[in-house]
Amino acid sequence: MSLMALREQLNGLVNSMFLEGLLDDQFEQLQMLQDESSPGFIAELITLFCGDSERILAELTKLLDQAVVDYQKVDAFVHQLKGSSSSVGAQHVKLACVQFRQFCEEHNKEGCLCALNVVKHEYYLLRGKFDTMLQLEQRIQAYESKQQI
Amino acid sequence: MLSPRGPKACGGGAADRQIHVLAVDDSSVDRAVIARLLRSSKYRVTTVDSGKKALELLGLEPNVNMIITDYWMPEMTGYELLKIVKESSELREIPVVIMSSENVPNRINRCLEEGAEDFLLKPVRPSDVARLCNRMR
């Protein structure tokens, strides 16, 4: 695939993510911070976000599996995930976390379990697209560095 | 809160007297974001993940031009870190900025009363960092 076609594919993917609301304005702001002095910034950020999120989702699954749920701990983890998704511009994940916190406040176990599923769904949907995004970026960067030789 | 100065060339300055900002946040994602934001304004940035580590670093290197810290951190909050800095004769001149994902007026007022230079709502953006440039020591 040509460099131009790769770039078009990447732009198309990112634009569709904005249109669907998976990403918000914060992600756009962060994209503008990537430049020649930090070409791997977005990739690094996405990797950190995914690592963090999966760790938190695993903790939440364990906590909600208990007979007696420690809602304070659950809330603390959801707060963390809400924070990092907000910082990265992961809008749907962030909104799912907001819902989740409400169920936490009410000590509603069923609600929390449901909300956890929604968060997982939104996160893995986003992660799939992030993976594609990073693969395309890597291919584009490989092309560009070849051209400079 | 905004000082009415004219346009100023803001930025980290030349390498020999580069402005050094210490960023404190327990979230790795937020550390990466704030570091990138500050570095793109040419500041030298050190990031740590706790108030305790921030104080250790300040003990070794007190010539930091600004501390920017998250509010909600386990063990030591940003507010507690602020208080310790302002009560220390070596550190009290360092401007401290607090970041938080929650817009709680009481919290903001308490921090400002304790001597915080500014309070930023997360997610932090380039425009937030731009307005800090006049506040560096």
PDB file of C-alpha atoms in Angstrom:
ATOM      1  CA  MET A   1       0.000   0.000   0.000  1.00  0.00           C
ATOM      2  CA  SER A   2       1.341   3.423  -0.836  1.00  0.00           C
ATOM      3  CA  LEU A   3       2.264   5.983   1.812  1.00  0.00           C
ATOM      4  CA  MET A   4      -0.611   8.198   0.747  1.00  0.00           C
ATOM      5  CA  ALA A   5      -3.101   5.347   0.987  1.00  0.00           C
ATOM      6  CA  LEU A   6      -1.832   4.480   4.476  1.00  0.00           C
ATOM      7  CA  ARG A   7      -2.207   8.084   5.585  1.00  0.00           C
ATOM      8  CA  GLU A   8      -5.721   8.212   4.151  1.00  0.00           C
ATOM      9  CA  GLN A   9      -6.631   5.035   5.994  1.00  0.00           C
ATOM     10  CA  LEU A  10      -5.278   6.397   9.272  1.00  0.00           C
ATOM     11  CA  ASN A  11      -7.061   9.734   8.877  1.00  0.00           C
ATOM     12  CA  GLY A  12     -10.273   7.944   7.956  1.00  0.00           C
ATOM     13  CA  LEU A  13     -10.042   5.755  11.041  1.00  0.00           C
ATOM     14  CA  VAL A  14      -9.338   8.638  13.424  1.00  0.00           C
ATOM     15  CA  ASN A  15     -12.080  10.788  11.877  1.00  0.00           C
ATOM     16  CA  SER A  16     -14.630   7.999  12.249  1.00  0.00           C
ATOM     17  CA  MET A  17     -13.632   7.621  15.895  1.00  0.00           C
ATOM     18  CA  PHE A  18     -14.303  11.331  16.439  1.00  0.00           C
ATOM     19  CA  LEU A  19     -17.615  11.137  14.609  1.00  0.00           C
ATOM     20  CA  GLU A  20     -18.765   8.129  16.623  1.00  0.00           C
ATOM     21  CA  GLY A  21     -17.815   9.881  19.844  1.00  0.00           C
ATOM     22  CA  LEU A  22     -15.181   7.308  20.826  1.00  0.00           C
ATOM     23  CA  LEU A  23     -12.700  10.159  20.970  1.00  0.00           C
ATOM     24  CA  ASP A  24     -13.271  13.769  21.916  1.00  0.00           C
ATOM     25  CA  ASP A  25     -11.548  17.109  21.605  1.00  0.00           C
ATOM     26  CA  GLN A  26      -8.934  16.205  24.221  1.00  0.00           C
ATOM     27  CA  PHE A  27      -7.465  13.571  21.871  1.00  0.00           C
ATOM     28  CA  GLU A  28      -7.280  16.168  19.119  1.00  0.00           C
ATOM     29  CA  GLN A  29      -5.357  18.503  21.450  1.00  0.00           C
ATOM     30  CA  LEU A  30      -2.937  15.695  22.260  1.00  0.00           C
ATOM     31  CA  GLN A  31      -2.401  14.831  18.578  1.00  0.00           C
ATOM     32  CA  MET A  32      -1.196  18.378  18.037  1.00  0.00           C
ATOM     33  CA  LEU A  33       1.505  17.855  20.654  1.00  0.00           C
ATOM     34  CA  GLN A  34       3.139  15.071  18.658  1.00  0.00           C
ATOM     35  CA  ASP A  35       5.915  16.442  16.501  1.00  0.00           C
ATOM     36  CA  GLU A  36       9.451  15.680  15.327  1.00  0.00           C
ATOM     37  CA  SER A  37      10.796  16.047  18.870  1.00  0.00           C
ATOM     38  CA  SER A  38       8.294  13.490  20.210  1.00  0.00           C
ATOM     39  CA  PRO A  39       7.167  11.285  17.319  1.00  0.00           C
ATOM     40  CA  GLY A  40       6.089   8.462  19.643  1.00  0.00           C
ATOM     41  CA  PHE A  41       3.979  10.523  22.026  1.00  0.00           C
ATOM     42  CA  ILE A  42       0.537   9.272  20.973  1.00  0.00           C
ATOM     43  CA  ALA A  43       1.726   5.661  20.814  1.00  0.00           C
ATOM     44  CA  GLU A  44       3.249   5.972  24.290  1.00  0.00           C
ATOM     45  CA  LEU A  45       0.096   7.519  25.680  1.00  0.00           C
ATOM     46  CA  ILE A  46      -2.162   4.874  24.162  1.00  0.00           C
ATOM     47  CA  THR A  47       0.081   2.109  25.520  1.00  0.00           C
ATOM     48  CA  LEU A  48       0.026   3.623  29.018  1.00  0.00           C
ATOM     49  CA  PHE A  49      -3.730   4.094  28.886  1.00  0.00           C
ATOM     50  CA  CYS A  50      -4.370   0.515  27.776  1.00  0.00           C
ATOM     51  CA  GLY A  51      -2.018  -0.959  30.374  1.00  0.00           C
ATOM     52  CA  ASP A  52      -3.626   1.082  33.130  1.00  0.00           C
ATOM     53  CA  SER A  53      -7.174   0.353  31.992  1.00  0.00           C
ATOM     54  CA  GLU A  54      -6.696  -3.399  31.809  1.00  0.00           C
ATOM     55  CA  ARG A  55      -5.139  -3.459  35.246  1.00  0.00           C
ATOM     56  CA  ILE A  56      -8.081  -1.498  36.649  1.00  0.00           C
ATOM     57  CA  LEU A  57     -10.689  -3.631  34.881  1.00  0.00           C
ATOM     58  CA  ALA A  58      -9.100  -6.766  36.350  1.00  0.00           C
ATOM     59  CA  GLU A  59      -9.211  -5.251  39.852  1.00  0.00           C
ATOM     60  CA  LEU A  60     -12.822  -4.200  39.412  1.00  0.00           C
ATOM     61  CA  THR A  61     -13.809  -7.676  38.265  1.00  0.00           C
ATOM     62  CA  LYS A  62     -12.214  -9.161  41.376  1.00  0.00           C
ATOM     63  CA  LEU A  63     -13.802  -6.629  43.723  1.00  0.00           C
ATOM     64  CA  LEU A  64     -17.291  -7.120  42.323  1.00  0.00           C
ATOM     65  CA  ASP A  65     -16.897 -10.871  42.580  1.00  0.00           C
ATOM     66  CA  GLN A  66     -16.790 -10.645  46.375  1.00  0.00           C
ATOM     67  CA  ALA A  67     -19.854 -11.538  48.441  1.00  0.00           C
ATOM     68  CA  VAL A  68     -19.523  -8.227  50.255  1.00  0.00           C
ATOM     69  CA  VAL A  69     -18.456  -5.488  47.900  1.00  0.00           C
ATOM     70  CA  ASP A  70     -16.062  -2.765  49.079  1.00  0.00           C
ATOM     71  CA  TYR A  71     -17.692   0.124  47.243  1.00  0.00           C
ATOM     72  CA  GLN A  72     -15.065   2.599  48.358  1.00  0.00           C
ATOM     73  CA  LYS A  73     -12.333   0.602  46.636  1.00  0.00           C
ATOM     74  CA  VAL A  74     -14.509   0.088  43.569  1.00  0.00           C
ATOM     75  CA  ASP A  75     -15.207   3.811  43.388  1.00  0.00           C
ATOM     76  CA  ALA A  76     -11.520   4.660  43.751  1.00  0.00           C
ATOM     77  CA  PHE A  77     -10.631   2.462  40.780  1.00  0.00           C
ATOM     78  CA  VAL A  78     -13.483   3.772  38.633  1.00  0.00           C
ATOM     79  CA  HIS A  79     -12.382   7.314  39.509  1.00  0.00           C
ATOM     80  CA  GLN A  80      -8.875   6.473  38.290  1.00  0.00           C
ATOM     81  CA  LEU A  81     -10.168   5.038  35.033  1.00  0.00           C
ATOM     82  CA  LYS A  82     -12.466   8.001  34.516  1.00  0.00           C
ATOM     83  CA  GLY A  83      -9.481  10.291  35.031  1.00  0.00           C
ATOM     84  CA  SER A  84      -7.185   8.593  32.577  1.00  0.00           C
ATOM     85  CA  SER A  85      -9.878   8.164  29.937  1.00  0.00           C
ATOM     86  CA  SER A  86     -10.692  11.845  30.271  1.00  0.00           C
ATOM     87  CA  SER A  87      -7.011  12.816  29.936  1.00  0.00           C
ATOM     88  CA  VAL A  88      -6.647  10.750  26.765  1.00  0.00           C
ATOM     89  CA  GLY A  89      -9.950  11.820  25.214  1.00  0.00           C
ATOM     90  CA  ALA A  90     -11.609   8.392  25.438  1.00  0.00           C
ATOM     91  CA  GLN A  91     -15.105   9.830  25.648  1.00  0.00           C
ATOM     92  CA  HIS A  92     -17.310   6.718  25.685  1.00  0.00           C
ATOM     93  CA  VAL A  93     -15.146   5.021  28.305  1.00  0.00           C
ATOM     94  CA  LYS A  94     -15.249   8.176  30.423  1.00  0.00           C
ATOM     95  CA  LEU A  95     -19.050   8.427  30.193  1.00  0.00           C
ATOM     96  CA  ALA A  96     -19.424   4.756  31.090  1.00  0.00           C
ATOM     97  CA  CYS A  97     -17.303   5.438  34.192  1.00  0.00           C
ATOM     98  CA  VAL A  98     -19.573   8.323  35.202  1.00  0.00           C
ATOM     99  CA  GLN A  99     -22.560   5.950  35.100  1.00  0.00           C
ATOM    100  CA  PHE A 100     -20.609   3.358  37.025  1.00  0.00           C
ATOM    101  CA  ARG A 101     -19.814   5.798  39.850  1.00  0.00           C
ATOM    102  CA  GLN A 102     -23.502   6.530  40.304  1.00  0.00           C
ATOM    103  CA  PHE A 103     -24.226   2.845  40.896  1.00  0.00           C
ATOM    104  CA  CYS A 104     -21.309   2.758  43.331  1.00  0.00           C
ATOM    105  CA  GLU A 105     -22.754   5.624  45.297  1.00  0.00           C
ATOM    106  CA  GLU A 106     -26.047   3.759  45.562  1.00  0.00           C
ATOM    107  CA  HIS A 107     -24.226   0.560  46.607  1.00  0.00           C
ATOM    108  CA  ASN A 108     -26.110  -1.125  43.788  1.00  0.00           C
ATOM    109  CA  LYS A 109     -24.245  -4.362  43.003  1.00  0.00           C
ATOM    110  CA  GLU A 110     -26.357  -5.329  40.001  1.00  0.00           C
ATOM    111  CA  GLY A 111     -25.964  -1.854  38.598  1.00  0.00           C
ATOM    112  CA  CYS A 112     -22.216  -1.987  39.157  1.00  0.00           C
ATOM    113  CA  LEU A 113     -21.870  -5.338  37.420  1.00  0.00           C
ATOM    114  CA  CYS A 114     -23.858  -4.026  34.494  1.00  0.00           C
ATOM    115  CA  ALA A 115     -21.818  -0.832  34.383  1.00  0.00           C
ATOM    116  CA  LEU A 116     -18.576  -2.815  34.484  1.00  0.00           C
ATOM    117  CA  ASN A 117     -19.709  -4.724  31.402  1.00  0.00           C
ATOM    118  CA  VAL A 118     -20.476  -1.488  29.613  1.00  0.00           C
ATOM    119  CA  VAL A 119     -17.057  -0.069  30.490  1.00  0.00           C
ATOM    120  CA  LYS A 120     -15.347  -3.261  29.313  1.00  0.00           C
ATOM    121  CA  HIS A 121     -17.313  -3.197  26.073  1.00  0.00           C
ATOM    122  CA  GLU A 122     -16.430   0.420  25.372  1.00  0.00           C
ATOM    123  CA  TYR A 123     -12.807  -0.072  26.350  1.00  0.00           C
ATOM    124  CA  TYR A 124     -12.208  -3.138  24.159  1.00  0.00           C
ATOM    125  CA  LEU A 125     -13.964  -1.499  21.235  1.00  0.00           C
ATOM    126  CA  LEU A 126     -11.647   1.479  21.597  1.00  0.00           C
ATOM    127  CA  ARG A 127      -8.599  -0.696  22.096  1.00  0.00           C
ATOM    128  CA  GLY A 128      -9.236  -2.548  18.852  1.00  0.00           C
ATOM    129  CA  LYS A 129      -9.260   0.732  16.969  1.00  0.00           C
ATOM    130  CA  PHE A 130      -6.230   2.043  18.851  1.00  0.00           C
ATOM    131  CA  ASP A 131      -4.345  -1.127  17.850  1.00  0.00           C
ATOM    132  CA  THR A 132      -5.161  -0.513  14.184  1.00  0.00           C
ATOM    133  CA  MET A 133      -4.198   3.150  14.577  1.00  0.00           C
ATOM    134  CA  LEU A 134      -0.805   2.284  16.015  1.00  0.00           C
ATOM    135  CA  GLN A 135      -0.119  -0.345  13.356  1.00  0.00           C
ATOM    136  CA  LEU A 136      -0.888   2.167  10.617  1.00  0.00           C
ATOM    137  CA  GLU A 137       1.286   4.791  12.317  1.00  0.00           C
ATOM    138  CA  GLN A 138       4.174   2.363  12.553  1.00  0.00           C
ATOM    139  CA  ARG A 139       3.893   1.469   8.874  1.00  0.00           C
ATOM    140  CA  ILE A 140       3.744   5.139   7.920  1.00  0.00           C
ATOM    141  CA  GLN A 141       6.780   5.975  10.057  1.00  0.00           C
ATOM    142  CA  ALA A 142       8.719   3.038   8.582  1.00  0.00           C
ATOM    143  CA  TYR A 143       7.900   4.293   5.080  1.00  0.00           C
ATOM    144  CA  GLU A 144       8.925   7.832   5.975  1.00  0.00           C
ATOM    145  CA  SER A 145      12.251   6.826   7.487  1.00  0.00           C
ATOM    146  CA  LYS A 146      13.006   4.668   4.429  1.00  0.00           C
ATOM    147  CA  GLN A 147      12.349   7.648   2.207  1.00  0.00           C
ATOM    148  CA  GLN A 148      14.856   9.725   4.149  1.00  0.00           C
ATOM    149  CA  ILE A 149      17.701   7.286   3.591  1.00  0.00           C
TER     150      ILE A 149
ATOM    151  CA  MET B   1      -5.799  35.833  38.939  1.00  0.00           C
ATOM    152  CA  LEU B   2      -4.468  36.697  35.504  1.00  0.00           C
ATOM    153  CA  SER B   3      -1.696  39.280  35.646  1.00  0.00           C
ATOM    154  CA  PRO B   4      -2.172  41.950  32.979  1.00  0.00           C
ATOM    155  CA  ARG B   5       1.317  41.819  31.533  1.00  0.00           C
ATOM    156  CA  GLY B   6       1.977  42.379  27.886  1.00  0.00           C
ATOM    157  CA  PRO B   7       2.936  39.584  25.521  1.00  0.00           C
ATOM    158  CA  LYS B   8       5.973  37.825  26.902  1.00  0.00           C
ATOM    159  CA  ALA B   9       8.183  35.262  25.280  1.00  0.00           C
ATOM    160  CA  CYS B  10       7.264  32.339  27.440  1.00  0.00           C
ATOM    161  CA  GLY B  11       9.120  29.153  27.431  1.00  0.00           C
ATOM    162  CA  GLY B  12      11.830  27.205  29.071  1.00  0.00           C
ATOM    163  CA  GLY B  13      14.669  29.528  28.214  1.00  0.00           C
ATOM    164  CA  ALA B  14      18.207  28.664  27.173  1.00  0.00           C
ATOM    165  CA  ALA B  15      19.636  25.325  28.218  1.00  0.00           C
ATOM    166  CA  ASP B  16      21.926  26.806  30.856  1.00  0.00           C
ATOM    167  CA  ARG B  17      19.065  28.401  32.777  1.00  0.00           C
ATOM    168  CA  GLN B  18      16.235  26.201  31.655  1.00  0.00           C
ATOM    169  CA  ILE B  19      13.111  26.389  33.781  1.00  0.00           C
ATOM    170  CA  HIS B  20      12.611  23.183  35.725  1.00  0.00           C
ATOM    171  CA  VAL B  21       9.133  21.998  36.576  1.00  0.00           C
ATOM    172  CA  LEU B  22       8.410  19.126  38.950  1.00  0.00           C
ATOM    173  CA  ALA B  23       5.178  17.312  38.050  1.00  0.00           C
ATOM    174  CA  VAL B  24       3.574  15.049  40.640  1.00  0.00           C
ATOM    175  CA  ASP B  25       0.788  12.623  39.695  1.00  0.00           C
ATOM    176  CA  ASP B  26       0.041   9.011  40.582  1.00  0.00           C
ATOM    177  CA  SER B  27      -1.495   8.390  37.136  1.00  0.00           C
ATOM    178  CA  SER B  28       1.039   7.352  34.476  1.00  0.00           C
ATOM    179  CA  VAL B  29      -1.247   8.643  31.725  1.00  0.00           C
ATOM    180  CA  ASP B  30      -1.534  12.063  33.356  1.00  0.00           C
ATOM    181  CA  ARG B  31       2.214  12.217  33.969  1.00  0.00           C
ATOM    182  CA  ALA B  32       2.826  11.579  30.265  1.00  0.00           C
ATOM    183  CA  VAL B  33       0.337  14.279  29.265  1.00  0.00           C
ATOM    184  CA  ILE B  34       1.599  16.968  31.633  1.00  0.00           C
ATOM    185  CA  ALA B  35       5.226  16.188  30.784  1.00  0.00           C
ATOM    186  CA  ARG B  36       4.543  16.516  27.063  1.00  0.00           C
ATOM    187  CA  LEU B  37       2.594  19.732  27.540  1.00  0.00           C
ATOM    188  CA  LEU B  38       5.399  21.279  29.577  1.00  0.00           C
ATOM    189  CA  ARG B  39       8.216  19.997  27.343  1.00  0.00           C
ATOM    190  CA  SER B  40       6.545  21.410  24.243  1.00  0.00           C
ATOM    191  CA  SER B  41       6.923  24.792  25.976  1.00  0.00           C
ATOM    192  CA  LYS B  42      10.604  23.934  26.350  1.00  0.00           C
ATOM    193  CA  TYR B  43      10.549  23.452  30.114  1.00  0.00           C
ATOM    194  CA  ARG B  44      12.746  20.833  31.684  1.00  0.00           C
ATOM    195  CA  VAL B  45      10.385  18.392  33.417  1.00  0.00           C
ATOM    196  CA  THR B  46      10.843  15.798  36.130  1.00  0.00           C
ATOM    197  CA  THR B  47       7.859  13.596  36.926  1.00  0.00           C
ATOM    198  CA  VAL B  48       7.272  11.623  40.131  1.00  0.00           C
ATOM    199  CA  ASP B  49       4.335   9.524  41.208  1.00  0.00           C
ATOM    200  CA  SER B  50       3.906  10.627  44.819  1.00  0.00           C
ATOM    201  CA  GLY B  51       4.205  13.538  47.216  1.00  0.00           C
ATOM    202  CA  LYS B  52       6.809  11.588  49.173  1.00  0.00           C
ATOM    203  CA  LYS B  53       9.044  11.229  46.097  1.00  0.00           C
ATOM    204  CA  ALA B  54       8.492  14.901  45.277  1.00  0.00           C
ATOM    205  CA  LEU B  55       9.816  15.907  48.705  1.00  0.00           C
ATOM    206  CA  GLU B  56      12.789  13.564  48.346  1.00  0.00           C
ATOM    207  CA  LEU B  57      13.677  15.169  45.031  1.00  0.00           C
ATOM    208  CA  LEU B  58      13.204  18.678  46.410  1.00  0.00           C
ATOM    209  CA  GLY B  59      15.544  17.792  49.263  1.00  0.00           C
ATOM    210  CA  LEU B  60      18.257  17.032  46.704  1.00  0.00           C
ATOM    211  CA  GLU B  61      17.348  19.732  44.223  1.00  0.00           C
ATOM    212  CA  PRO B  62      15.499  22.687  45.724  1.00  0.00           C
ATOM    213  CA  ASN B  63      16.022  24.907  42.646  1.00  0.00           C
ATOM    214  CA  VAL B  64      12.820  23.861  41.001  1.00  0.00           C
ATOM    215  CA  ASN B  65      10.912  26.735  39.365  1.00  0.00           C
ATOM    216  CA  MET B  66       7.447  25.308  39.786  1.00  0.00           C
ATOM    217  CA  ILE B  67       5.669  22.295  41.264  1.00  0.00           C
ATOM    218  CA  ILE B  68       2.546  21.085  39.538  1.00  0.00           C
ATOM    219  CA  THR B  69       0.698  18.396  41.441  1.00  0.00           C
ATOM    220  CA  ASP B  70      -2.437  16.311  41.247  1.00  0.00           C
ATOM    221  CA  TYR B  71      -4.798  16.804  44.158  1.00  0.00           C
ATOM    222  CA  TRP B  72      -6.054  13.267  44.727  1.00  0.00           C
ATOM    223  CA  MET B  73      -3.157  10.916  45.397  1.00  0.00           C
ATOM    224  CA  PRO B  74      -2.946   7.995  47.804  1.00  0.00           C
ATOM    225  CA  GLU B  75      -0.878   8.519  50.992  1.00  0.00           C
ATOM    226  CA  MET B  76      -0.213  12.228  50.470  1.00  0.00           C
ATOM    227  CA  THR B  77      -2.637  14.508  48.669  1.00  0.00           C
ATOM    228  CA  GLY B  78      -1.531  17.484  46.587  1.00  0.00           C
ATOM    229  CA  TYR B  79      -2.965  19.709  49.297  1.00  0.00           C
ATOM    230  CA  GLU B  80      -0.791  18.061  51.932  1.00  0.00           C
ATOM    231  CA  LEU B  81       2.236  18.458  49.682  1.00  0.00           C
ATOM    232  CA  LEU B  82       1.360  22.127  49.160  1.00  0.00           C
ATOM    233  CA  LYS B  83       1.189  22.699  52.922  1.00  0.00           C
ATOM    234  CA  ILE B  84       4.552  21.055  53.523  1.00  0.00           C
ATOM    235  CA  VAL B  85       6.174  23.120  50.768  1.00  0.00           C
ATOM    236  CA  LYS B  86       4.699  26.384  52.044  1.00  0.00           C
ATOM    237  CA  GLU B  87       5.756  25.621  55.611  1.00  0.00           C
ATOM    238  CA  SER B  88       9.346  24.929  54.578  1.00  0.00           C
ATOM    239  CA  SER B  89      11.787  27.824  54.643  1.00  0.00           C
ATOM    240  CA  GLU B  90      13.787  26.375  51.719  1.00  0.00           C
ATOM    241  CA  LEU B  91      10.832  25.514  49.543  1.00  0.00           C
ATOM    242  CA  ARG B  92       8.119  28.045  50.283  1.00  0.00           C
ATOM    243  CA  GLU B  93       9.077  30.394  47.415  1.00  0.00           C
ATOM    244  CA  ILE B  94       8.386  27.692  44.824  1.00  0.00           C
ATOM    245  CA  PRO B  95       5.015  28.298  43.137  1.00  0.00           C
ATOM    246  CA  VAL B  96       2.705  25.294  43.463  1.00  0.00           C
ATOM    247  CA  VAL B  97      -0.100  24.563  41.033  1.00  0.00           C
ATOM    248  CA  ILE B  98      -2.788  22.012  41.846  1.00  0.00           C
ATOM    249  CA  MET B  99      -4.569  19.875  39.229  1.00  0.00           C
ATOM    250  CA  SER B 100      -7.825  18.059  39.786  1.00  0.00           C
ATOM    251  CA  SER B 101     -10.434  16.261  37.729  1.00  0.00           C
ATOM    252  CA  GLU B 102     -13.149  17.513  40.075  1.00  0.00           C
ATOM    253  CA  ASN B 103     -14.498  21.045  40.219  1.00  0.00           C
ATOM    254  CA  VAL B 104     -15.061  21.415  43.973  1.00  0.00           C
ATOM    255  CA  PRO B 105     -15.143  25.106  44.978  1.00  0.00           C
ATOM    256  CA  ASN B 106     -14.260  24.384  48.632  1.00  0.00           C
ATOM    257  CA  ARG B 107     -11.246  22.418  47.548  1.00  0.00           C
ATOM    258  CA  ILE B 108     -10.109  25.116  45.143  1.00  0.00           C
ATOM    259  CA  ASN B 109     -10.481  27.841  47.787  1.00  0.00           C
ATOM    260  CA  ARG B 110      -8.649  25.831  50.413  1.00  0.00           C
ATOM    261  CA  CYS B 111      -5.724  25.307  48.078  1.00  0.00           C
ATOM    262  CA  LEU B 112      -5.573  28.945  47.050  1.00  0.00           C
ATOM    263  CA  GLU B 113      -5.769  30.029  50.697  1.00  0.00           C
ATOM    264  CA  GLU B 114      -2.909  27.703  51.527  1.00  0.00           C
ATOM    265  CA  GLY B 115      -0.810  29.493  48.909  1.00  0.00           C
ATOM    266  CA  ALA B 116      -1.364  27.589  45.673  1.00  0.00           C
ATOM    267  CA  GLU B 117      -0.522  29.681  42.662  1.00  0.00           C
ATOM    268  CA  ASP B 118      -3.288  28.293  40.504  1.00  0.00           C
ATOM    269  CA  PHE B 119      -5.746  25.437  40.218  1.00  0.00           C
ATOM    270  CA  LEU B 120      -6.169  23.587  36.938  1.00  0.00           C
ATOM    271  CA  LEU B 121      -9.095  21.376  36.037  1.00  0.00           C
ATOM    272  CA  LYS B 122      -8.213  18.166  34.252  1.00  0.00           C
ATOM    273  CA  PRO B 123      -7.929  17.276  31.458  1.00  0.00           C
ATOM    274  CA  VAL B 124      -5.056  19.744  31.249  1.00  0.00           C
ATOM    275  CA  ARG B 125      -4.637  21.514  27.921  1.00  0.00           C
ATOM    276  CA  PRO B 126      -1.978  23.580  26.189  1.00  0.00           C
ATOM    277  CA  SER B 127      -3.842  26.799  27.072  1.00  0.00           C
ATOM    278  CA  ASP B 128      -3.613  25.892  30.789  1.00  0.00           C
ATOM    279  CA  VAL B 129       0.146  25.468  30.555  1.00  0.00           C
ATOM    280  CA  ALA B 130       0.475  28.707  28.570  1.00  0.00           C
ATOM    281  CA  ARG B 131      -1.101  30.706  31.360  1.00  0.00           C
ATOM    282  CA  LEU B 132       1.374  29.312  33.896  1.00  0.00           C
ATOM    283  CA  CYS B 133       4.404  30.783  32.215  1.00  0.00           C
ATOM    284  CA  ASN B 134       4.147  34.060  34.103  1.00  0.00           C
ATOM    285  CA  ARG B 135       3.985  32.243  37.414  1.00  0.00           C
ATOM    286  CA  MET B 136       7.323  30.453  37.296  1.00  0.00           C
ATOM    287  CA  ARG B 137       9.831  31.433  39.940  1.00  0.00           C
TER     288      ARG B 137
END
